[in-house]
XYZ file of C-alpha atoms in Angstrom:
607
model
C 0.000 0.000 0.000
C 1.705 3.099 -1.146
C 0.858 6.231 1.481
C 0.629 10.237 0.213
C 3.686 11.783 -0.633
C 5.197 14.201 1.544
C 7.228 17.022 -0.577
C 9.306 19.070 1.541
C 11.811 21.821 0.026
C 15.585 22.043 1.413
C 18.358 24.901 0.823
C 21.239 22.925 0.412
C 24.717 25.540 0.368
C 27.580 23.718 0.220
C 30.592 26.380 0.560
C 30.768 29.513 2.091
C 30.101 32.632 -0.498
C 33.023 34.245 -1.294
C 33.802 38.272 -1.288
C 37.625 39.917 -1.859
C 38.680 43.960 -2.512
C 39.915 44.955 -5.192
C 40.914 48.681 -3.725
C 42.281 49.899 -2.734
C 45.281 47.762 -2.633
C 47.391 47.248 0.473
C 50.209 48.698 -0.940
C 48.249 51.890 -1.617
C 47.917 54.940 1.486
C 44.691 56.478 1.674
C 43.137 59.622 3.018
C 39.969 62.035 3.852
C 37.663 59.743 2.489
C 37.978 56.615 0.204
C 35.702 53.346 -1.127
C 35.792 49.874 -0.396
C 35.569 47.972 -3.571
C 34.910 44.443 -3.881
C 33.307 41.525 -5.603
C 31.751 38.477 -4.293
C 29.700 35.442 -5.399
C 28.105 32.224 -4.432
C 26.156 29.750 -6.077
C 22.966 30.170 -4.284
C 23.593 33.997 -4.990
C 24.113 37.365 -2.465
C 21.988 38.423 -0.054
C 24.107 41.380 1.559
C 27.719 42.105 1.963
C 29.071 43.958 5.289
C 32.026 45.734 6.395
C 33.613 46.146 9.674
C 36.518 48.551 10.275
C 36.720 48.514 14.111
C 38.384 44.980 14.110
C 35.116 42.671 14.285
C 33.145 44.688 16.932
C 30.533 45.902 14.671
C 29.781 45.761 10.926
C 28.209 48.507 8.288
C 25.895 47.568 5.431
C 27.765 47.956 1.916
C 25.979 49.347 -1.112
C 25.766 46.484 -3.684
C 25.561 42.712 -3.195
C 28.009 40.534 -6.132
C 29.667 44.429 -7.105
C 29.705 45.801 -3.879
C 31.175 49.391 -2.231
C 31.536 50.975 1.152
C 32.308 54.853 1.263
C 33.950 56.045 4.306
C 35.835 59.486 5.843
C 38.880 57.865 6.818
C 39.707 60.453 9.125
C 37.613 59.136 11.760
C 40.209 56.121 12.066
C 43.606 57.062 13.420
C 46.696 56.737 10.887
C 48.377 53.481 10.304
C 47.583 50.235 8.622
C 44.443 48.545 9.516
C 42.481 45.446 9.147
C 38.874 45.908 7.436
C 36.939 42.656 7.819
C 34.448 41.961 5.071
C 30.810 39.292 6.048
C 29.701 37.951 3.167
C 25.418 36.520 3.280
C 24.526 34.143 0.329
C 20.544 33.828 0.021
C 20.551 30.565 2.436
C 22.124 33.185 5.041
C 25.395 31.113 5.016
C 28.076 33.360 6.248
C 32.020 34.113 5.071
C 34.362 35.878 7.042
C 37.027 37.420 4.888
C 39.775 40.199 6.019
C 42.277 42.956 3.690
C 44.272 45.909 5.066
C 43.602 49.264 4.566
C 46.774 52.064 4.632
C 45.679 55.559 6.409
C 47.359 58.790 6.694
C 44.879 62.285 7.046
C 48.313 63.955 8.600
C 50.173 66.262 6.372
C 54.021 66.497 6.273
C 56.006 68.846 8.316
C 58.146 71.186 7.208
C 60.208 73.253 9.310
C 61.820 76.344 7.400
C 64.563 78.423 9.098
C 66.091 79.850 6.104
C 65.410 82.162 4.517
C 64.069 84.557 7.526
C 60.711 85.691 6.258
C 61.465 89.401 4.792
C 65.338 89.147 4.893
C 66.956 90.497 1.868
C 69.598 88.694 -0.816
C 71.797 89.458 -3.645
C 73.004 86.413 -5.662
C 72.636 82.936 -3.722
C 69.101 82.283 -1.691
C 69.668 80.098 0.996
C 67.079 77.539 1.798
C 67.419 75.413 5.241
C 65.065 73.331 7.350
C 63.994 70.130 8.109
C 61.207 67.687 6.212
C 59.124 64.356 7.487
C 56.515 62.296 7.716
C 54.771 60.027 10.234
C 54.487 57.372 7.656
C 56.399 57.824 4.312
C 57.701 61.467 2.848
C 57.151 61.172 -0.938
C 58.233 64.449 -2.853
C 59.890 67.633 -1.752
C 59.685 70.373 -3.921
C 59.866 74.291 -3.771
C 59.701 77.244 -6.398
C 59.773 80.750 -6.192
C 57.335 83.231 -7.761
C 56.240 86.657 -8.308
C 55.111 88.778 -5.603
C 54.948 91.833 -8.574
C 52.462 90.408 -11.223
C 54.479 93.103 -13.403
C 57.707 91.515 -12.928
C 59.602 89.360 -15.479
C 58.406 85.602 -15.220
C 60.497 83.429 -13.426
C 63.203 81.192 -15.056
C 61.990 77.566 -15.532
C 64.849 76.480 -12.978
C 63.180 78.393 -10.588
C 59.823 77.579 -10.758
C 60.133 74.070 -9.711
C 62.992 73.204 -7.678
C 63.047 69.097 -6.458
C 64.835 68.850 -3.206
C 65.156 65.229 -3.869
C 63.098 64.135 -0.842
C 65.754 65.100 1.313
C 65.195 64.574 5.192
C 67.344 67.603 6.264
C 66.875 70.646 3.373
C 70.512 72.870 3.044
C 70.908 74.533 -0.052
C 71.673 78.013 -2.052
C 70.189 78.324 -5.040
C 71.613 80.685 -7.888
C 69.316 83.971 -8.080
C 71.173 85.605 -10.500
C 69.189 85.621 -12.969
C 66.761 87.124 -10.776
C 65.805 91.065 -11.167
C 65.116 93.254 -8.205
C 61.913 92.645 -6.536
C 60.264 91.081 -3.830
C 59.952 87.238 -4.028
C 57.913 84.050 -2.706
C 59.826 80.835 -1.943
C 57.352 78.319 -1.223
C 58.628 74.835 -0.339
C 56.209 72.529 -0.597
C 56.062 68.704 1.246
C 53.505 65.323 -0.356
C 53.427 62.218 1.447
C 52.463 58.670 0.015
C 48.254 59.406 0.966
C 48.617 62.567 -1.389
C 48.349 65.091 1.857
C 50.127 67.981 1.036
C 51.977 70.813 3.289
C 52.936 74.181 1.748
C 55.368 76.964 4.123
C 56.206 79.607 2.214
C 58.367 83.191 3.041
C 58.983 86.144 1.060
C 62.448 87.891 0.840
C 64.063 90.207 -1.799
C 66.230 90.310 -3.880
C 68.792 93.513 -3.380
C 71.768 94.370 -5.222
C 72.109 98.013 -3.674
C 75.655 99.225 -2.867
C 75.086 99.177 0.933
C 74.390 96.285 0.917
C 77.632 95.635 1.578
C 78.771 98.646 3.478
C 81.040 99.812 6.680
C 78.541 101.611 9.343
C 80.876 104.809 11.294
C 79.006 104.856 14.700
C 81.907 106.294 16.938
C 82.698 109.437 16.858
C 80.200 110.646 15.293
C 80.670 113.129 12.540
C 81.789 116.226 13.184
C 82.648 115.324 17.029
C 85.056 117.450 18.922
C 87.411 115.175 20.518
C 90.760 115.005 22.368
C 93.987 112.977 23.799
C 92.936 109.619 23.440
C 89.908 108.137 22.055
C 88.404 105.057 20.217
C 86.575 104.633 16.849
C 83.903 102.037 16.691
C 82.050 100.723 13.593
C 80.034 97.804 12.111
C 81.301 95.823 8.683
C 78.161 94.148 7.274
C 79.126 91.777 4.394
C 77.321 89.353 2.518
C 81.683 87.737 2.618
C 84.225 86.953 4.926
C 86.196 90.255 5.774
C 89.984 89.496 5.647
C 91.439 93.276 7.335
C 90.058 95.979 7.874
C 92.533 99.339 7.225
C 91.985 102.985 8.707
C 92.910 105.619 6.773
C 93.613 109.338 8.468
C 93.109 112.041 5.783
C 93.953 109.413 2.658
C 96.980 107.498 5.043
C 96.932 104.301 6.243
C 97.491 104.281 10.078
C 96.353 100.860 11.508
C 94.796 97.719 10.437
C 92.242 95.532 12.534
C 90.331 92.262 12.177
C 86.221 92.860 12.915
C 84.938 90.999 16.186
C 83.035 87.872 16.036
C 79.900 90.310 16.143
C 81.165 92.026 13.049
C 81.837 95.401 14.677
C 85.630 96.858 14.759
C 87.705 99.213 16.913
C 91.097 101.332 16.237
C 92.056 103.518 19.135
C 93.645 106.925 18.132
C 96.841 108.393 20.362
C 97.969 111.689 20.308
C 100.970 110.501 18.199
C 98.945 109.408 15.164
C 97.010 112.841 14.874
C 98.048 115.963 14.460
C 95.592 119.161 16.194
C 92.700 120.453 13.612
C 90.071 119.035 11.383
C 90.871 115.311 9.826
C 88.585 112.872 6.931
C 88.234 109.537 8.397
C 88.315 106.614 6.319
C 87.222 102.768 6.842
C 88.326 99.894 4.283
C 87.364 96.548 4.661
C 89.125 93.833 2.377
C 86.982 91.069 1.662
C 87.345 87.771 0.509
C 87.683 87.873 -3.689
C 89.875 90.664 -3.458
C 86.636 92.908 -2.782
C 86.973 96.448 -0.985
C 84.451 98.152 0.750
C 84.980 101.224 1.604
C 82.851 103.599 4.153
C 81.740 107.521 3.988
C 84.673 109.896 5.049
C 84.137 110.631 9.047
C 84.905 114.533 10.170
C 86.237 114.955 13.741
C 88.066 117.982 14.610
C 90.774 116.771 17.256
C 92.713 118.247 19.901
C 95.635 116.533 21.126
C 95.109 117.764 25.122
C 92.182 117.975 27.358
C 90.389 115.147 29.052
C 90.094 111.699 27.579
C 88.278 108.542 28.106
C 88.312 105.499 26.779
C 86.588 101.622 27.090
C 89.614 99.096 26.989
C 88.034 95.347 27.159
C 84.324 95.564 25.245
C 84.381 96.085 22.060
C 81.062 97.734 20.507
C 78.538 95.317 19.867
C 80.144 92.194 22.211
C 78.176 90.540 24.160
C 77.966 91.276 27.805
C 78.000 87.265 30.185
C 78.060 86.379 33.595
C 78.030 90.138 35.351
C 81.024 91.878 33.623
C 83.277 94.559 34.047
C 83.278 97.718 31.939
C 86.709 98.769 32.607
C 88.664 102.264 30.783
C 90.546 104.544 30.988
C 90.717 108.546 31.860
C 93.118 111.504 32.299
C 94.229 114.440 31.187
C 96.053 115.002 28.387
C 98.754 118.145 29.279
C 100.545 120.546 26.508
C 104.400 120.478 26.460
C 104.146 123.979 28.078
C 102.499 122.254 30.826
C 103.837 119.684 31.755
C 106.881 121.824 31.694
C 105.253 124.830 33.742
C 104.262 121.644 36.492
C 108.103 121.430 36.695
C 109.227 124.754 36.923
C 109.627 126.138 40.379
C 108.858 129.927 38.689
C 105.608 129.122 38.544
C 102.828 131.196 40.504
C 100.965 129.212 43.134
C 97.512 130.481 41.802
C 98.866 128.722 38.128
C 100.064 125.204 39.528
C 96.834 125.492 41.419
C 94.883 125.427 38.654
C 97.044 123.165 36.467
C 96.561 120.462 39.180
C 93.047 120.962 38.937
C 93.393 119.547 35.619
C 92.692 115.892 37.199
C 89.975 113.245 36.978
C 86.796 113.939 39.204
C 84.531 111.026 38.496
C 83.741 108.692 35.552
C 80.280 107.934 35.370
C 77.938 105.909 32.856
C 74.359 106.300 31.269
C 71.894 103.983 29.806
C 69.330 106.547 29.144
C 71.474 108.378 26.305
C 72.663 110.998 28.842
C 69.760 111.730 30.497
C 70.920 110.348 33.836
C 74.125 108.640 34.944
C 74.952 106.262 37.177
C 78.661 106.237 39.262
C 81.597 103.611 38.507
C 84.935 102.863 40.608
C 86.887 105.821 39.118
C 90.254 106.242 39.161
C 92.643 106.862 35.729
C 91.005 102.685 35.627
C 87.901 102.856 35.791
C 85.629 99.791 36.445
C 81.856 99.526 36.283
C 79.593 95.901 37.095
C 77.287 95.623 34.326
C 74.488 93.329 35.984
C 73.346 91.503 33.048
C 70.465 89.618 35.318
C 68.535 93.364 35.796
C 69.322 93.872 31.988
C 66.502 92.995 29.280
C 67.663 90.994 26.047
C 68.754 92.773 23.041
C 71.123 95.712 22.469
C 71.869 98.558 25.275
C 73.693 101.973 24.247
C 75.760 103.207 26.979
C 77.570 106.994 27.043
C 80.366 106.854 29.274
C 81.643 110.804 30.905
C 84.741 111.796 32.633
C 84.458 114.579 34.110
C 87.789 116.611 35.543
C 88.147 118.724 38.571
C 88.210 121.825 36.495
C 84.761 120.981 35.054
C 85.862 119.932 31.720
C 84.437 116.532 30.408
C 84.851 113.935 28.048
C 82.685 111.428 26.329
C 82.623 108.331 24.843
C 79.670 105.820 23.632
C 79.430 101.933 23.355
C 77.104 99.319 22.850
C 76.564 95.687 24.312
C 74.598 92.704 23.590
C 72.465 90.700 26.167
C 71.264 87.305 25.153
C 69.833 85.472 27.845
C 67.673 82.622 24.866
C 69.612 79.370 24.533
C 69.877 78.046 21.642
C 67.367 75.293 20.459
C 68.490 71.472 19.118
C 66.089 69.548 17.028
C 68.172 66.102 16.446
C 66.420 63.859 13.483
C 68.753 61.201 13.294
C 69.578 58.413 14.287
C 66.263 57.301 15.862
C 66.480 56.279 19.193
C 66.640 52.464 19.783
C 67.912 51.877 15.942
C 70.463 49.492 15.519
C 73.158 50.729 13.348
C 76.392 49.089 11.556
C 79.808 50.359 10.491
C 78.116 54.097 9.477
C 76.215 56.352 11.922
C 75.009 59.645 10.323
C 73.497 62.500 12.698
C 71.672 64.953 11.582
C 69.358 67.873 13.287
C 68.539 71.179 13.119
C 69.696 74.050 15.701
C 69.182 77.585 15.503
C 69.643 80.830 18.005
C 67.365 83.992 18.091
C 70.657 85.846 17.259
C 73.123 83.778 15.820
C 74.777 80.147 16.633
C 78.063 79.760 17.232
C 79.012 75.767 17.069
C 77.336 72.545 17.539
C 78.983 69.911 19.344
C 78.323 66.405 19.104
C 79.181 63.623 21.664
C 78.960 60.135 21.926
C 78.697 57.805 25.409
C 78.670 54.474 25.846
C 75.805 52.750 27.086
C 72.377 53.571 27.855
C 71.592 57.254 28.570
C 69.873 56.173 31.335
C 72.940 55.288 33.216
C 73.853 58.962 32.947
C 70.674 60.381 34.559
C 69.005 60.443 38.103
C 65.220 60.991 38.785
C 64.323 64.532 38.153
C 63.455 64.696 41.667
C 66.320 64.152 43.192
C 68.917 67.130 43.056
C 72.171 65.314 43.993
C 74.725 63.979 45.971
C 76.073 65.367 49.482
C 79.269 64.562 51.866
C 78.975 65.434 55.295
C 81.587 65.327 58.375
C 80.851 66.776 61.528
C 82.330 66.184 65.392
C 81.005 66.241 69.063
C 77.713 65.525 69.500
C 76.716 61.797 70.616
C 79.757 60.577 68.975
C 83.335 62.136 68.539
C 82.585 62.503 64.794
C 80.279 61.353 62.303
C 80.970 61.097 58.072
C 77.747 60.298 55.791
C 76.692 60.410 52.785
C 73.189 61.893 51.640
C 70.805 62.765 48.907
C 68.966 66.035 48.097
C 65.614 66.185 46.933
C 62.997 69.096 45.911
C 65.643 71.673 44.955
C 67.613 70.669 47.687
C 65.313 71.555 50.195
C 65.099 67.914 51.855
C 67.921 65.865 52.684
C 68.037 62.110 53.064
C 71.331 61.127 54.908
C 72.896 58.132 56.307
C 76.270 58.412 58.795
C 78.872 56.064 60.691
C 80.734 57.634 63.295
C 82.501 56.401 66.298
C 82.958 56.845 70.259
C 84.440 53.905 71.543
C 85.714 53.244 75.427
C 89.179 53.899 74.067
C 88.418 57.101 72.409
C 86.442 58.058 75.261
C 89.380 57.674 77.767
C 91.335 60.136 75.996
C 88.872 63.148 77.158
C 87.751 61.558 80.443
C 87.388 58.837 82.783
C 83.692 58.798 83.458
C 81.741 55.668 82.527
C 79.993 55.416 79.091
C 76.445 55.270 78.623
C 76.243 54.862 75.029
C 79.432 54.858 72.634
C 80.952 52.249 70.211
C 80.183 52.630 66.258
C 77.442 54.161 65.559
C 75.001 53.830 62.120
C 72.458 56.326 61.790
C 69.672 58.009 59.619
C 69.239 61.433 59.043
C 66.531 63.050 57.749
C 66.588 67.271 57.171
C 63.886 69.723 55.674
C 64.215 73.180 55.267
C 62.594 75.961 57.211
C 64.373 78.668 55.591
C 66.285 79.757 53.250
C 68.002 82.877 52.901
C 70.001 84.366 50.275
C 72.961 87.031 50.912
C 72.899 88.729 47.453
C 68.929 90.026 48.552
C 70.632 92.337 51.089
C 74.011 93.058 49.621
C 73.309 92.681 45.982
C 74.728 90.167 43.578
C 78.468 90.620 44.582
C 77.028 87.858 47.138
C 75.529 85.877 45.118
C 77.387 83.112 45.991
C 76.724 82.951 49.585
C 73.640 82.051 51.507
C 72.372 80.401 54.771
C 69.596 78.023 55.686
C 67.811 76.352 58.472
C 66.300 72.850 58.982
C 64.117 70.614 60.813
C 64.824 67.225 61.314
C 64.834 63.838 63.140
C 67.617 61.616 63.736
C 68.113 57.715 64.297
C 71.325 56.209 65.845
C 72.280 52.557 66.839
C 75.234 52.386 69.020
C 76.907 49.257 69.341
C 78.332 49.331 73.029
C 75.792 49.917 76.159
C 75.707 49.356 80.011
C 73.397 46.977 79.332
C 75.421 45.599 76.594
C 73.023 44.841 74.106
C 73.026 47.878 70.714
C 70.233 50.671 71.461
C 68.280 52.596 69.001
C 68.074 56.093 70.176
C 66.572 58.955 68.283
C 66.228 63.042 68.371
C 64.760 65.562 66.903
C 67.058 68.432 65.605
C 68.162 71.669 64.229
C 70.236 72.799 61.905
C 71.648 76.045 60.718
C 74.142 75.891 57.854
C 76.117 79.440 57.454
C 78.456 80.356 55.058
C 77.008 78.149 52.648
C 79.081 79.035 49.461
C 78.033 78.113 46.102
C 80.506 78.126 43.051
C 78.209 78.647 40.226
C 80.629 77.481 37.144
C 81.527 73.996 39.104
C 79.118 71.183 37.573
C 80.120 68.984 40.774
C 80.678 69.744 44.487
C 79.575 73.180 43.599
C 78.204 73.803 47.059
C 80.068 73.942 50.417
C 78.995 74.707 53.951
C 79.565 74.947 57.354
C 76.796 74.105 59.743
C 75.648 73.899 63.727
C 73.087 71.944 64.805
C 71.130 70.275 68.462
């Protein structure tokens, strides 16, 4: 007997559907935003295709189902490479799980230009300097100049696209010659492998004027009256090394000098090398390539006796460090006739009187162009403390007076240099942690607000952690003291807190033996003794706030603190810990600013 059939429909799937991306490519860097594109297929057909950029945790529909795409804004992902997992659905909801790496980068290169100075001014050779990189992969460097002027000439081809060659550190001068007067754009432009692009651009112009290499006559100034002995200051600007510079005294050479490593010069004038009346002053500066510069002629109208002064160590324009001295010179510059009328005994009274009043009074200096002056250590040397710590950065003109018994004075002008920035390092290379072979190359930028003077590189074996203490602790201490609970203690301690706590631990001694020498009385406590020491400051009070910085290098403090002691030998015979409180005042407590170690040593009381 045959029953009714019983029809029942089954999905039968017997592989997984299959999905893959064809971009972007792994090889490729992406940015802002990109699409997914991909294929899959299955036999049984697509139902939906999903993508999941947050490593599995959740998936996004794709648009599509055997073409699919996913549009994203890839900046919402951090750079780097990433893994974008792709669910595949056939129609019998059978699932495949398929992965493919996506490249991002939505940060731009970074350039760092510091030549040329935005606005600075050029002749023949531009001078382009900084530093180029990329958190992933630096692709093209390039820079061109253009036309600030839309009426200027157009810019040679050379110019207008200039490949750096993707270099990591940028140093090069590029030929302007065939650049016209004008005002200029350099723009230096940075792409990385996603196509993000950084532009940093500075104008400058281009100036061929005559001053522009040129010698500036600051002291005297022209048309100054002066007398006996004096000093002429200038400033060689030069776009080359000076060689000599030669002064010329009405169309004769008289002396030669070499400019200071600020650029500015100094001859000093004697009443040998010039004659009484008017007299043309002439600077000439030799330069390298056989080049002369030459400056305006300079008018004084000298006299050969009368008061003088002069500066004898800073030259104009040096720069003033660490507190120093402005020392000189000053006097009196006699005639023949009197020096000989000092020596004659047929003199009046009434004249020698008054010759003798030809003498130095005071010398005094001003930082306010005259306006009001401040007293040095006079004598014919002259001294003055030039306090660079109450002194702002930059440049400070200073007239210097000497002014004689009789009334008479004479004047003189300077100017010094305060730089108080230090300079900045940016090192590039190597990495740190790289592992190197045969070659290591260094490179970096540095730069000063003013102007660098050298870069010195040095190398140390071993980890730079074995040449570095935590931040918090200042340094290392020696101490020795005697009397007390023992005849005399040594330790050795640690500062902390800018020095203001002191962690110490001590040995010191007061055995039966010692103590027999001073008396005969039995001994409580003695033997060796090991003992902690721990000091904070109450106070701390520096001399130079009362006496100025003269005392800058002395000071005095005072601490609170506790003490713990074991001594070794007893009545009772067994070691005892005993412990105080104490305190402590440390006074003269000299500190030698230039030492790098043991730069601070004291004397101190304490109970």
């Amino acid at each position: 007997v045959r029953g009714e059939e019983v029809v029942r429909k089954i999905r039968v799937s017997l592989e997984e559907p299959k999905a893959a991306v064809i971009t972007p490519s792994f090889e490729k860097t992406n940015h802002k935003e990109i699409d997914i594109v991909g294929v899959a297929s299955d036999k049984n057909g697509i139902a939906r295709v999903e993508v999941s950029l947050d490593n599995g945790n959740s998936f996004n529909l794709a648009e599509g189902t055997e073409s699919w795409k996913y549009r994203f804004d890839t900046r919402v992902i951090q750079d780097g490479t990433h893994v974008v997992f792709i669910r595949v659905f056939d129609k019998y909801e059978t699932v495949g799980l398929y992965s493919s790496l996506v490249n991002i980068d939505n940060t731009p290169p970074s350039i760092r230009l510091e030549l040329p100075v935005d606005g600075s001014r050029t002749g023949e050779t531009l001078f382009v300097s900084g530093q180029t990189m990329d958190n992933i992969k630096l692709e093209e460097v390039r820079g061109k100049i253009s036309n600030i002027n839309p009426s200027q000439p157009a810019i040679p081809a050379a110019l207008r696209d200039i490949p750096f060659d993707n270099e990591l550190i940028i140093t090069r001068g590029l030929n302007i010659t065939s650049l016209p007067e004008g005002f200029y754009n350099m723009e230096v432009r940075g792409y990385d492998r996603a196509g993000n692009i950084t532009r940093v651009s500075r104008n400058f112009e281009v100036y061929r004027g005559v001053d522009r290499n040129r010698i500036e006559f600051l002291y005297p100034m022209n048309g100054e009256k002066v007398q006996g002995m004096f000093n002429i200051y200038g400033r060689v600007i030069s776009e080359d090394p000076v060689e000599n510079l030669i002064m010329y005294i009405d169309g004769e050479s008289v002396d030669t000098t070499q400019p200071s490593r600020s650029d500015y010069f100094e001859f000093t004038i004697t009443p040998e090398m010039m004659v009484e009346g008017e007299h043309k002053i002439n600077v000439q500066a030799l330069v390298k390539g056989d080049k002369i510069i030459r400056s305006e002629d300079h008018t004084v109208i000298y006299t050969p006796n009368g008061p003088w002064v002069t500066i004898d160590n800073l030259i104009m324009g040096d720069f003033a460090v660490d507190r120093p001295w402005l020392t000189g010179s000053a006097g009196y510059a006699f005639t023949e006739e009197e020096v000989l009328s000092l020596k004659s005994k047929d003199i009046s009274k009434d004249e020698k009187k008054k010759l003798q009043k030809k003498t130095l009074q005071k010398v005094e200096i001003s930082f306010d162009n005259g306006k009001t002056f401040q007293k040095t250590e006079s004598g014919k040397k002259w001294r003055y403390r030039l306090e660079t710590g109450d002194l702002r950065e930059g440049y400070h003109f200073m007239l210097v007076r000497a002014k004689m018994e009789t009334g008479e004075v004479a004047v003189t002008r300077t100017i010094i240099q305060i730089d108080k920035t230090a300079p900045t390092i940016r090192l590039i290379s190597p990495g740190e942690g790289g592992r190197y072979n045969n070659e290591l190359v260094f490179s970096g930028l540095s730069s000063d607000d003013i102007e660098l003077d050298s870069v010195m590189l040095s190398l140390r074996p071993g980890d730079k952690s074995r040449y570095a203490i935590p931040s918090f602790i200042q340094g290392l201490y020696l101490d020795w003291h005697f009397w007390g609970a023992t005849l005399y203690d040594i330790g050795i301690g640690l500062t902390f807190f800018d020095d203001n706590v002191k962690l110490q631990l001590q040995f010191g001694q007061f055995t039966a033996e010692q103590r027999a020498v001073f008396t005969g009385s039995n001994m409580r406590y003695g033997g060796n003794v090991f003992g902690l020491k721990l000091l904070a400051n109450l106070l701390y009070l520096p001399l130079d706030f009362f006496f100025g910085p003269d005392f800058s290098w002395l000071s005095a403090t005072a601490a609170i603190g506790a003490n713990f002691s074991v001594f070794t030998e007893t009545q009772s015979g067994q070691p005892q810990i005993l412990s105080a409180i104490l305190l402590q005042l440390e006074f003269p407590r000299v500190t030698l600013a230039k030492r790098k170690t043991f730069r601070t040593f004291s004397l101190y009381t304490e109970g």
